Coordinates of C-alpha atoms in Angstrom, one line a residue:
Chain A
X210 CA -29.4 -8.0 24.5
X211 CA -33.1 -9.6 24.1
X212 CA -35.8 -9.7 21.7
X213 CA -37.5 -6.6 22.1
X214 CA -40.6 -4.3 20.5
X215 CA -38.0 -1.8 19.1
X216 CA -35.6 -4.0 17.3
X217 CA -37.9 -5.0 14.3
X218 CA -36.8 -2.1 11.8
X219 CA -33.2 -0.6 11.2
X220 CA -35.2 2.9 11.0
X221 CA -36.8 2.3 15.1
X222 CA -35.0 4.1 17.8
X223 CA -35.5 2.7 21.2
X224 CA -36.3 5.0 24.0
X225 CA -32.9 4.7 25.6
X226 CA -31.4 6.3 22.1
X227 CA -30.2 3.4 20.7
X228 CA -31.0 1.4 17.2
X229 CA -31.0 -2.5 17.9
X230 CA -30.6 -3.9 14.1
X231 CA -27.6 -1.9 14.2
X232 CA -26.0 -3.7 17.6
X233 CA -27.5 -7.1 16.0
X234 CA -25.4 -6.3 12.8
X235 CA -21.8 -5.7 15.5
X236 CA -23.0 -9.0 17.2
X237 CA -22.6 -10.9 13.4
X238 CA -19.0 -9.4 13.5
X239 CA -18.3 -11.4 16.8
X240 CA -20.0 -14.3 15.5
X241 CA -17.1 -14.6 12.6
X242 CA -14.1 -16.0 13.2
X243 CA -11.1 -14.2 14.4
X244 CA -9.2 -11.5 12.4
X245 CA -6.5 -9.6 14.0
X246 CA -4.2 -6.7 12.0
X247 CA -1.0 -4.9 13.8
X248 CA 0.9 -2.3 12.8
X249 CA 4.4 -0.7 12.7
X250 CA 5.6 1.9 11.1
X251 CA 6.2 0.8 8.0
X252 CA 4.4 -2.5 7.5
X253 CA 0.9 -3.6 8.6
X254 CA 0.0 -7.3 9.2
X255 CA -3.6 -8.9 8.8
X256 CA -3.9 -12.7 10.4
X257 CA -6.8 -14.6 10.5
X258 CA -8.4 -18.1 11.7
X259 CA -9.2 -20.2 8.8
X260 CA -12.5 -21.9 9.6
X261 CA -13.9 -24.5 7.6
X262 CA -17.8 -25.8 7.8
X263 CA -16.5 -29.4 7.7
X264 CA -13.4 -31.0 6.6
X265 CA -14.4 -31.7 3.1
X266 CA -14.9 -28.3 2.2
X267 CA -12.5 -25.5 2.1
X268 CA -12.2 -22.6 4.2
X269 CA -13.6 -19.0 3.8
X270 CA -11.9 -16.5 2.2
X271 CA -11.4 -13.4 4.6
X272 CA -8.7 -11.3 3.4
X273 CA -8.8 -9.7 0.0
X274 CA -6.3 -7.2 -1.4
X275 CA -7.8 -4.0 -2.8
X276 CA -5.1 -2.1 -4.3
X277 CA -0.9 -2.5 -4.1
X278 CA -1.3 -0.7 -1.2
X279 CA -4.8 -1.8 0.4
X280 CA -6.1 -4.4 1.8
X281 CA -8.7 -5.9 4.1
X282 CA -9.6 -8.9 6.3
X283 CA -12.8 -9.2 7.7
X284 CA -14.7 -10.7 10.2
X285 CA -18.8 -11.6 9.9
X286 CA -20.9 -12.3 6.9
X287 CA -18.1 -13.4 4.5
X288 CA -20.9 -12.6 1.7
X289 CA -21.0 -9.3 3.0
X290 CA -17.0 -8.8 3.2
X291 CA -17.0 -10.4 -0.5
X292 CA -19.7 -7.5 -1.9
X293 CA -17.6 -4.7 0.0
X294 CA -14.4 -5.7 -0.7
X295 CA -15.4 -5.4 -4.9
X296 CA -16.5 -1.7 -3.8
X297 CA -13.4 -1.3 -2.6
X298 CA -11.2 -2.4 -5.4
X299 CA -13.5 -0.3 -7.1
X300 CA -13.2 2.6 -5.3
X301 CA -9.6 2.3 -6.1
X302 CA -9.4 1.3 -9.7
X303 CA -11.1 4.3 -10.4
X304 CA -9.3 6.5 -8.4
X305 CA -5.8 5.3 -10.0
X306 CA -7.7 5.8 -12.8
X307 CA -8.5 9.5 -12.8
X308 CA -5.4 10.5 -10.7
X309 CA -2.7 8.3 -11.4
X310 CA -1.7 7.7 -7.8
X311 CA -2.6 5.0 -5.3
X312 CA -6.2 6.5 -3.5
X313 CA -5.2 7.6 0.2
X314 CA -6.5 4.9 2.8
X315 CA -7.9 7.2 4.7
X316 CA -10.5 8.5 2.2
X317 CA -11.4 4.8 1.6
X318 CA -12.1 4.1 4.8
X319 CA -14.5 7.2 4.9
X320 CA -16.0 6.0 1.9
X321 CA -16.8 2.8 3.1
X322 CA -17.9 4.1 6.4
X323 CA -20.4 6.2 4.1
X324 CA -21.5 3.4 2.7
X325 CA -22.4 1.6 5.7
X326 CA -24.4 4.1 7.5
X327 CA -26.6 4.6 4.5
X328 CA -28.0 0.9 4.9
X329 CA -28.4 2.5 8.6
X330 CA -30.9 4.7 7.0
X331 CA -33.6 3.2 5.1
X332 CA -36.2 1.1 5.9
X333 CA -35.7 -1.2 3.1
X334 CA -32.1 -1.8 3.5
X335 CA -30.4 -3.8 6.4
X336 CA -27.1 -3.0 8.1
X337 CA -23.6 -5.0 6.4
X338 CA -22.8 -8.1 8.9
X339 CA -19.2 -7.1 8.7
X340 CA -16.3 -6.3 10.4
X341 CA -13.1 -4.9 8.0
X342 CA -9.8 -4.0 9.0
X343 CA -8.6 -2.4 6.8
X344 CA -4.9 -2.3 6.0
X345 CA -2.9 0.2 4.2
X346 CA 0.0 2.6 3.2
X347 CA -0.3 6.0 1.8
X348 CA 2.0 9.2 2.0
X349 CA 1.5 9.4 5.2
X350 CA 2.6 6.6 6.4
X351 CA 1.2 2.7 8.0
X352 CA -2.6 2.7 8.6
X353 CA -4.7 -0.1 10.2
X354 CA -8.6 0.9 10.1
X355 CA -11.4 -0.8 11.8
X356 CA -14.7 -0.4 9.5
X357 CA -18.1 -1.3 11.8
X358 CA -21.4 -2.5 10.3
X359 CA -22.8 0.8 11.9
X360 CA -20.9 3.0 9.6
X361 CA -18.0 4.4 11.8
X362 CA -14.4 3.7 12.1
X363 CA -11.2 4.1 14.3
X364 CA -7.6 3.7 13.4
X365 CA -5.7 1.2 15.6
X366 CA -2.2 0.5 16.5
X367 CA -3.3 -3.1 16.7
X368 CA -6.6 -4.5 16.6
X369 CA -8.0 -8.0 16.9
X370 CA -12.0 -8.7 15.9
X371 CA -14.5 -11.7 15.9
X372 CA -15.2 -14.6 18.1
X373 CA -12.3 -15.2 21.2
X374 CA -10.9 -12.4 19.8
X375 CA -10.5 -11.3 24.2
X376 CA -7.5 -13.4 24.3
X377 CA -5.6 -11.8 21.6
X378 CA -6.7 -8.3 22.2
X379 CA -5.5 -9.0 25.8
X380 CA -2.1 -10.2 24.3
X381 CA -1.9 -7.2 21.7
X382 CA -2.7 -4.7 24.5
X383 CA 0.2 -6.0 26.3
X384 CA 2.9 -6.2 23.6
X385 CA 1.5 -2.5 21.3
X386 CA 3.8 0.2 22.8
X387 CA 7.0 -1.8 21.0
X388 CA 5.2 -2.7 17.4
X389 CA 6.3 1.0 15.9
X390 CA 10.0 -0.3 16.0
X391 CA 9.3 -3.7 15.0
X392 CA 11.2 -4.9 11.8
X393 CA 8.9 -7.0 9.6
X394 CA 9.8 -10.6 11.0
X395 CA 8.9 -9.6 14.3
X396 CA 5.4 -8.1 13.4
X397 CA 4.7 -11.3 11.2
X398 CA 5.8 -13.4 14.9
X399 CA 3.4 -10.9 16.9
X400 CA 0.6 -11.8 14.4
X401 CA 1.0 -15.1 14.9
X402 CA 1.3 -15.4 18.4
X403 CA -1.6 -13.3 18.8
X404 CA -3.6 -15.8 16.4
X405 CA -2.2 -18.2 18.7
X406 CA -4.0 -16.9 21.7
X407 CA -7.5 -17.1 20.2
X408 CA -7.2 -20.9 19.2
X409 CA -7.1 -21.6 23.1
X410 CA -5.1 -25.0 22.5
X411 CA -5.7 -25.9 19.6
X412 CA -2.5 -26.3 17.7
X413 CA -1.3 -23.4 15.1
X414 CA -0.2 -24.5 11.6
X415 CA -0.3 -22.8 8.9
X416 CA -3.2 -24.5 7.5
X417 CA -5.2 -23.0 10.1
X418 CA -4.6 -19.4 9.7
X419 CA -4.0 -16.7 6.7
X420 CA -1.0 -13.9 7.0
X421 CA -1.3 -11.2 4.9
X422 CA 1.3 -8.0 4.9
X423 CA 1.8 -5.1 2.7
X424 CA 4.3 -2.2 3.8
X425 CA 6.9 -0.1 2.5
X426 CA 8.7 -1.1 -0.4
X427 CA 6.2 -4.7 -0.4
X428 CA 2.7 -4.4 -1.6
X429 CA 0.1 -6.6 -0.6
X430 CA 0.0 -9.9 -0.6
X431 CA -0.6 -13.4 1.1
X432 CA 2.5 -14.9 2.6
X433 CA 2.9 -18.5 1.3
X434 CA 1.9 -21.3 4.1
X435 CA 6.0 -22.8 4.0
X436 CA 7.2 -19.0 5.2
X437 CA 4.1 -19.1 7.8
X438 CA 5.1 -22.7 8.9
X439 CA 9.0 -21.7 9.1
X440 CA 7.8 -18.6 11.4
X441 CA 5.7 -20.9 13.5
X442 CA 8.4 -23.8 14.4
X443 CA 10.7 -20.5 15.9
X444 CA 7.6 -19.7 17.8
X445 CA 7.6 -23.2 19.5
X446 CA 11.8 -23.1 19.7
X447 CA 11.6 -19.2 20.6
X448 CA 8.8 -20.0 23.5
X449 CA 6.8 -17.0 24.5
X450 CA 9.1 -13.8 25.2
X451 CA 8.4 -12.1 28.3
X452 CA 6.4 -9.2 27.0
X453 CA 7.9 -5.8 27.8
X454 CA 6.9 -4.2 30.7
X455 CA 3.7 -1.8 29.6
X456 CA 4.5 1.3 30.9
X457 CA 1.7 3.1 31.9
X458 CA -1.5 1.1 31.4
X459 CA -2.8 1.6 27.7
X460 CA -3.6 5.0 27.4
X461 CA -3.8 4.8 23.8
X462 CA -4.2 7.7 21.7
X463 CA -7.0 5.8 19.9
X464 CA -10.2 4.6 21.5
X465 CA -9.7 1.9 23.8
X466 CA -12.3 -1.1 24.5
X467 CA -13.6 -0.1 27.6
X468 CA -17.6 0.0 27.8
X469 CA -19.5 1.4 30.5
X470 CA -22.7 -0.8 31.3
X471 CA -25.7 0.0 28.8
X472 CA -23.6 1.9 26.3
X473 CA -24.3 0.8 22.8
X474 CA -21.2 -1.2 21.2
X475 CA -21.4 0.8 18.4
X476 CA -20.0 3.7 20.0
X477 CA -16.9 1.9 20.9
Chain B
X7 CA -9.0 16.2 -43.6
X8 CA -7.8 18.3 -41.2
X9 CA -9.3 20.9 -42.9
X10 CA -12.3 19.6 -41.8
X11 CA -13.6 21.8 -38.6
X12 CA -14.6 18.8 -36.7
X13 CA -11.7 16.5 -37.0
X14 CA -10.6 15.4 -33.7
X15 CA -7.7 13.0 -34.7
X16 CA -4.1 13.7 -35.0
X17 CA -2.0 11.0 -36.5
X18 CA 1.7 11.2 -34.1
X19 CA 3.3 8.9 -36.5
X20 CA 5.4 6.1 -35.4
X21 CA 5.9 2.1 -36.1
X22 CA 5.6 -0.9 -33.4
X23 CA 7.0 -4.4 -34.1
X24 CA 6.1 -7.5 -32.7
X25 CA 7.9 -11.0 -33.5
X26 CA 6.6 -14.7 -31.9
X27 CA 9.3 -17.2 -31.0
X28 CA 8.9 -20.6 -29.7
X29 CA 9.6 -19.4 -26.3
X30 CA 9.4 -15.9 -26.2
X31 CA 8.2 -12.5 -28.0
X32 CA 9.9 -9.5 -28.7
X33 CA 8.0 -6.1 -29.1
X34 CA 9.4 -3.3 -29.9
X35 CA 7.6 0.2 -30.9
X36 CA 9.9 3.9 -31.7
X37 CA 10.0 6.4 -29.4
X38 CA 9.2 9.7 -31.9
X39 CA 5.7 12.0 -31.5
X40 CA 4.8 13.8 -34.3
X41 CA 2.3 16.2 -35.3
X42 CA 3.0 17.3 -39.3
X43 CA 6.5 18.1 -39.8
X44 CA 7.0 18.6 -36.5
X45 CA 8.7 16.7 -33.5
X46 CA 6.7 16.7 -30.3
X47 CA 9.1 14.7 -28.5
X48 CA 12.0 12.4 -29.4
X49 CA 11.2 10.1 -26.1
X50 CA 7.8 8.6 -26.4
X51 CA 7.3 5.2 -25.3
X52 CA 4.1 3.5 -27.8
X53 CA 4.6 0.5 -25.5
X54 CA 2.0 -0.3 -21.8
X55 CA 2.9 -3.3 -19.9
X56 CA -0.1 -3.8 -18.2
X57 CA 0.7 -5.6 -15.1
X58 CA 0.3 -5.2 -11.2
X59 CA 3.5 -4.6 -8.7
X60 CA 3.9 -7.7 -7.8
X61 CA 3.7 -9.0 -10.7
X62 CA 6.0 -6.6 -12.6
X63 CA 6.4 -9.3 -15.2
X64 CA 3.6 -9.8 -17.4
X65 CA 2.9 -12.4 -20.2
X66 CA 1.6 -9.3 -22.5
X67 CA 2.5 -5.8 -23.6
X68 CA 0.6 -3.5 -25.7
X69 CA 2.6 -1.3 -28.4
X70 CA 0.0 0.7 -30.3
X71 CA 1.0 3.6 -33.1
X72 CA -1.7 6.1 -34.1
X73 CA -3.1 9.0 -32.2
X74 CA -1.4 8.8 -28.9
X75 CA -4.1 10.9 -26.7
X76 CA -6.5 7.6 -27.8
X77 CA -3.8 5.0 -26.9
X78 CA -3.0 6.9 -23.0
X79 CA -6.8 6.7 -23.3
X80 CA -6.8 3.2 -24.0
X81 CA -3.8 1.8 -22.2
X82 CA -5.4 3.3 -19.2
X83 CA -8.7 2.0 -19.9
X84 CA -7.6 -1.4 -20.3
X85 CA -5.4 -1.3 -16.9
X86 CA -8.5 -0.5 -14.7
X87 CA -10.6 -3.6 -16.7
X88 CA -7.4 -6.2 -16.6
X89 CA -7.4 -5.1 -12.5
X90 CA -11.0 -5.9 -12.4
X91 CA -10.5 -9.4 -13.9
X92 CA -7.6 -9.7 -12.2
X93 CA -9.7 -8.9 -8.6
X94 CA -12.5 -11.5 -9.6
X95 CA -9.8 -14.7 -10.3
X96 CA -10.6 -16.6 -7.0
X97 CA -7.1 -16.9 -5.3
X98 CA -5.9 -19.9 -3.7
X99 CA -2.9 -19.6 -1.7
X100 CA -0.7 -22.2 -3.8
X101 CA -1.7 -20.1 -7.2
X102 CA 0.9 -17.3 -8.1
X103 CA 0.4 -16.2 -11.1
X104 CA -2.5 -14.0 -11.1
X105 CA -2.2 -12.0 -15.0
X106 CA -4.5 -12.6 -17.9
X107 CA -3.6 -14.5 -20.0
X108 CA -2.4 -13.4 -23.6
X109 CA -5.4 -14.8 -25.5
X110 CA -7.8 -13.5 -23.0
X111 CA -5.8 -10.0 -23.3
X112 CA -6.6 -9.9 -26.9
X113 CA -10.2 -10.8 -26.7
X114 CA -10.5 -8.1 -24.1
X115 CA -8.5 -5.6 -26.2
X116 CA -10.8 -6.0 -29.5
X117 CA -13.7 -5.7 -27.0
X118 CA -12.7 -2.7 -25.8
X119 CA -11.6 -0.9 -29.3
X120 CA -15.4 -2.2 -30.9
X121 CA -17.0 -0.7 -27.9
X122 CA -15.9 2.6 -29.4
X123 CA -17.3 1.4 -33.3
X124 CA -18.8 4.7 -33.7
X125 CA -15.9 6.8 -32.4
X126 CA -13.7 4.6 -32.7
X127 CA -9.7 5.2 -30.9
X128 CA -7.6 6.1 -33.2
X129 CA -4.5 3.4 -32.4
X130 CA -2.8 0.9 -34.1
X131 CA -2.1 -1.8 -32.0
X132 CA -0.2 -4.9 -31.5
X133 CA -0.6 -7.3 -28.7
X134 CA 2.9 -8.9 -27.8
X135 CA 3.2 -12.1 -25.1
X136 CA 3.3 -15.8 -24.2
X137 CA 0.8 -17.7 -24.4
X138 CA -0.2 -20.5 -21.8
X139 CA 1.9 -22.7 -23.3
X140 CA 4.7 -20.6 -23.5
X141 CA 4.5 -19.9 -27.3
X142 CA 5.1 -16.7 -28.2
X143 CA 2.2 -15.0 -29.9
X144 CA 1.5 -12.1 -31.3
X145 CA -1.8 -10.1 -32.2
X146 CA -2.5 -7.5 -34.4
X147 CA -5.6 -5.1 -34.4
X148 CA -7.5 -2.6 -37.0
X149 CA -8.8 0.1 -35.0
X150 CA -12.2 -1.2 -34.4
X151 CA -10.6 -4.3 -32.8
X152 CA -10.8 -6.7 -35.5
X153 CA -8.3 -9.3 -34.7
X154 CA -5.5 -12.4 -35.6
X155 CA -3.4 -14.3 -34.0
X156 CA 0.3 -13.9 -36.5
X157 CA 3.7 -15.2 -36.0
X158 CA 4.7 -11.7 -36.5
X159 CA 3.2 -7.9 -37.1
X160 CA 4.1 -4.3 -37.8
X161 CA 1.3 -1.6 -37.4
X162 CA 1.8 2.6 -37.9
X163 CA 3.7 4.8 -40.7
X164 CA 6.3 2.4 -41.3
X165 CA 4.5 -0.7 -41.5
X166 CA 4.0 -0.5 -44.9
X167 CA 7.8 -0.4 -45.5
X168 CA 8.8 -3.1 -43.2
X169 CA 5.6 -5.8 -43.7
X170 CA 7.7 -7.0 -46.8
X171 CA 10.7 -7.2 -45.2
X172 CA 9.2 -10.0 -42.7
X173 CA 7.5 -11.6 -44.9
X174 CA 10.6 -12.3 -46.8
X175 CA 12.4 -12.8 -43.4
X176 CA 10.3 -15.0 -41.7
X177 CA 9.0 -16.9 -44.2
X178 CA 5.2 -17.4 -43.2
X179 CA 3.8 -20.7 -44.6
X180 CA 1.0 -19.9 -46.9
X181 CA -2.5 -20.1 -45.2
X182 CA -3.2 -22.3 -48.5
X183 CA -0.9 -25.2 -47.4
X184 CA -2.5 -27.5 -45.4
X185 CA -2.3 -29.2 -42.9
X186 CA -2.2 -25.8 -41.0
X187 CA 1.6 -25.1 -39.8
X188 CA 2.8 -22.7 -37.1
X189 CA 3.9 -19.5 -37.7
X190 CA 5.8 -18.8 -34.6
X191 CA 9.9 -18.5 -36.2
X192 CA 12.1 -20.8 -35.5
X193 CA 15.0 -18.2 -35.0
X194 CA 16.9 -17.6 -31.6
X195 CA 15.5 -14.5 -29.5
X196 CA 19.2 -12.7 -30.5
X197 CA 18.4 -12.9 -34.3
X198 CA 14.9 -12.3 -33.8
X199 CA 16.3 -9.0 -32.3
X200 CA 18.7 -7.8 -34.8
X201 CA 16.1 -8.7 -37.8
X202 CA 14.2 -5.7 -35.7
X203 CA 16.7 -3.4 -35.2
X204 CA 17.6 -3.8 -39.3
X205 CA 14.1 -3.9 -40.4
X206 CA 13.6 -0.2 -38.5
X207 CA 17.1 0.9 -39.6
X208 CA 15.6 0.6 -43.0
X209 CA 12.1 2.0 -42.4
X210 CA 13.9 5.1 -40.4
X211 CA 15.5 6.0 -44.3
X212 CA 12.1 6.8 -46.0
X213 CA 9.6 7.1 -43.1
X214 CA 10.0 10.4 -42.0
X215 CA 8.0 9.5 -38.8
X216 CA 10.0 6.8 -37.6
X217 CA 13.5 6.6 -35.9
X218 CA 16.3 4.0 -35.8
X219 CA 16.9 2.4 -31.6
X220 CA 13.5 1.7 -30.7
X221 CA 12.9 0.3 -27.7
X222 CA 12.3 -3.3 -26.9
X223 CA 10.3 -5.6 -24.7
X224 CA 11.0 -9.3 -24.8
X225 CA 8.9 -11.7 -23.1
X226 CA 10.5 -14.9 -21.9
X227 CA 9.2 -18.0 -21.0
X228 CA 10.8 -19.8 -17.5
X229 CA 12.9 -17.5 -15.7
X230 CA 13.5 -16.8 -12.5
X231 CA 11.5 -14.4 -10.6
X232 CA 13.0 -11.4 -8.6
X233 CA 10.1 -11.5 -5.9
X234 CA 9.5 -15.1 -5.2
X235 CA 13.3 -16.3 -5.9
X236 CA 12.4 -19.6 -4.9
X237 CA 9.8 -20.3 -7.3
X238 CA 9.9 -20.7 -10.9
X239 CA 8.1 -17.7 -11.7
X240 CA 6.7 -18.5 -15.8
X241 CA 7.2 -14.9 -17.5
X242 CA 9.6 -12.2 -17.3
X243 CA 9.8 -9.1 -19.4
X244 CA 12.9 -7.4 -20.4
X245 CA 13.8 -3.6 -21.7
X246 CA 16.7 -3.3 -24.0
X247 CA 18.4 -0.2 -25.1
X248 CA 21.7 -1.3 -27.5
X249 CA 24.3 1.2 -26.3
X250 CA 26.5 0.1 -29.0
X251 CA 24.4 1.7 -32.0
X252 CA 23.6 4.5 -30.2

């Protein structure tokens, strides 16, 4: 992608159909640093790379808990993933509010998908620099969203997002068909292993990274750095499992990665 | 006044107590609804814990008396604004304990009640918790939200009859002896209970709207918490029914 004379307003299409502000806003997402969520079928795990301007000051907040139920982790303009994360506790408080019962994740994503399109829209508005997975338990069951800046979303078995996210999406790919059995220990190792993959060397502590889970019977919160630490000496003892053998190569019921040359990310 | 046409009020009857310790609170509130000389229903809880679930332990709990469509109202109300505040708190991952605090409860509370001055809810309440020392404290509301922090309170159709009855009990320095003492009682949690199970076994035999075995909340300072057993977890909140009087 280069600078070119149709990329000045959200509002401009180009003549190959596509809006350019829009893909700048997905390449903010990969700018972020990595957030990876994976699911079973009854708990959902969100992981992500603390990354800290300089050593004196202290890292971003990217995952925020919405609801019992909800919550996100986001990769991008933390700003951004701050502003939507209050409309989503929002969004919540006021459904609990009204109904009594916890509001179904998959109306929130739509609603936050709504959201984001609108700034797609109007001239005077610019796209949200944000990536969210969203994480989340409702009658139906475990639910791991991806929200883009362009306004749509896709449900994911397991999903990893922001810069050298390849490396764990490559490892998540491999390891996905087993996750819907996985107890809630295992899911937490996966996570971690996966967050593993995108440091590229550099050494995993629990300092480095954030785990958050919510699932049946356990609502959402941040596990505590000693439990993360704990999980991560019996990922060094353990060593690396071989991975079992992926059937069929993934063909996922949910859209896969693959782009064909000139397709705009946003359709992916 | 209900013969007014435009009265939109009922009063369900009913009587909420709240005592401070040194380390805890007890609250306790009946369980009758009212409407004239009727009974609406003998199992009506006047008491909210406003808390989230993981947190089920809160360091407050709301007992109001009054009309009860206004205090659902209000309980509710007051849930959705404590989440909000709640949400805001920047959360570190070494800080637990995520409630309001008491004080900022009750500040909250009589903000909410005056944003209603000129239709006011029509509840009685009584804030019941630990502060963020640990004390117990206890505050007491008009319906507009004036407020006061008390060692001790009573609001709704019995309050009349059992106010004296504390006051003799509990022995609340005058506010005209100075220096200023505490007036958070010195008794145990156990006679702090049975002082409120006589003072509404007494009420319950001239107040028509009020019932003997109320139920209780005590808030207790230090205890151990279910969900993060490893960690001293500061409040915990317990319900007691006496099966032996019933």
């Amino acid at each position: 992608m280069f600078r070119n004379q149709y990329d000045t307003d959200v509002t401009t299409w180009s003549p190959a159909g596509r809006l350019f502000q829009m893909e700048y806003a997905m390449e903010a997402v990969k700018q972020g640093s990595a957030a990876i969520g994976l699911r079973s079928a009854t708990h959902i795990v969100l992981a992500t790379v603390n990354k800290a301007t300089s050593e004196l000051s202290s890292h971003q907040k990217k995952i925020f808990k919405v609801d019992d139920h909800i919550g996100v982790a986001i990769a991008g303009l933390t700003a951004d993933g701050r502003v939507l994360s209050r409309y989503l506790r929002n969004e919540c408080i006021n459904h609990s509010f009204v109904y009594e019962s916890p509001l179904p994740i998959s109306r929130l994503v739509i609603q936050l998908a709504d959201k984001a399109q609108v700034c797609t829209q109007r001239s005077w508005k610019r796209p949200y620099g944000v990536g969210l997975l969203v994480a989340g338990l409702d009658e139906t069951g475990a639910h791991l969203y991806y929200n883009c800046p362009s306004g749509s979303y896709f449900e994911y078995h397991s999903i990893a997002i922001g810069s050298r996210s390849q490396a764990a999406k490559t490892y998540l790919e491999r390891r996905f068909e087993g996750f819907e059995k996985y107890s809630r220990e295992e899911l937490i190792k996966d996570g971690l292993f996966a967050i593993k993959e995108t440091l590229q060397g550099e050494k995993l502590t629990s300092a480095i990274c954030t785990v958050a889970i919510v699932g049946v019977g356990e609502p959402f919160h941040v596990i505590d750095p000693q439990t993360i630490e704990r999980v991560i000496e019996s990922l060094d003892i353990g060593d690396e499992d071989a991975p079992p053998p992926a059937a069929a190569a993934s063909a996922a019921d949910e859209p896969s990665a693959s782009q064909e040359p000139g397709a705009a990310p946003m359709d992916i | 006044m209900a013969l007014r046409g435009d009265w939109v009020y009922e009063n369900n009857g009913g009587t909420c107590v709240a005592i401070a310790g040194l380390d805890y609170c007890v609250v306790a509130a009946d369980t009758r609804l009212s409407v004239g000389y009727s009974i609406y229903t003998r199992d009506y809880s006047k008491i909210c814990n406003l808390c989230d679930l993981l947190f089920p332990a809160d360091k407050c709990v709301l007992a109001s008396s009054g009309f009860q469509g206004d205090m659902k109202a209000l309980q509710k109300n007051l849930a959705a604004k404590h989440l909000v505040s709640v949400h805001l708190l920047h959360i570190y991952q070494h800080q637990h304990n995520k409630q309001m605090s008491c004080p900022a409860m009750a500040r909250l509370l009589s903000n909410t009640l005056y944003y209603k001055r000129f239709f006011p809810y029509y509840t009685f309440n009584i804030l019941g918790g630990l502060d963020n020392e640990g004390k117990g404290c206890v505050y007491t509301y008009d319906a507009v939200g004036s407020y006061e922090r008390v060692g001790y309170s009573c609001q709704g159709t019995g309050g009349a009859l059992i106010m004296p009855v504390l006051d003799n009990q509990l022995k609340s320095p005058s506010p005209l002896l100075l220096p200023a003492r505490d007036a958070v009682t010195p008794l145990s949690e156990s006679e702090a209970v049975d002082l409120v199970k006589d003072v509404f076994a007494s009420a319950t035999e001239r107040d028509i709207y009020t019932v003997r075995f109320p139920i209780f909340f005590q808030l207790l300072a230090f205890c151990e918490s279910d969900i993060f057993p490893t960690q001293q977890h500061a409040y915990s909140s317990r319900v007691l029914n006496d099966p032996i009087l019933k």
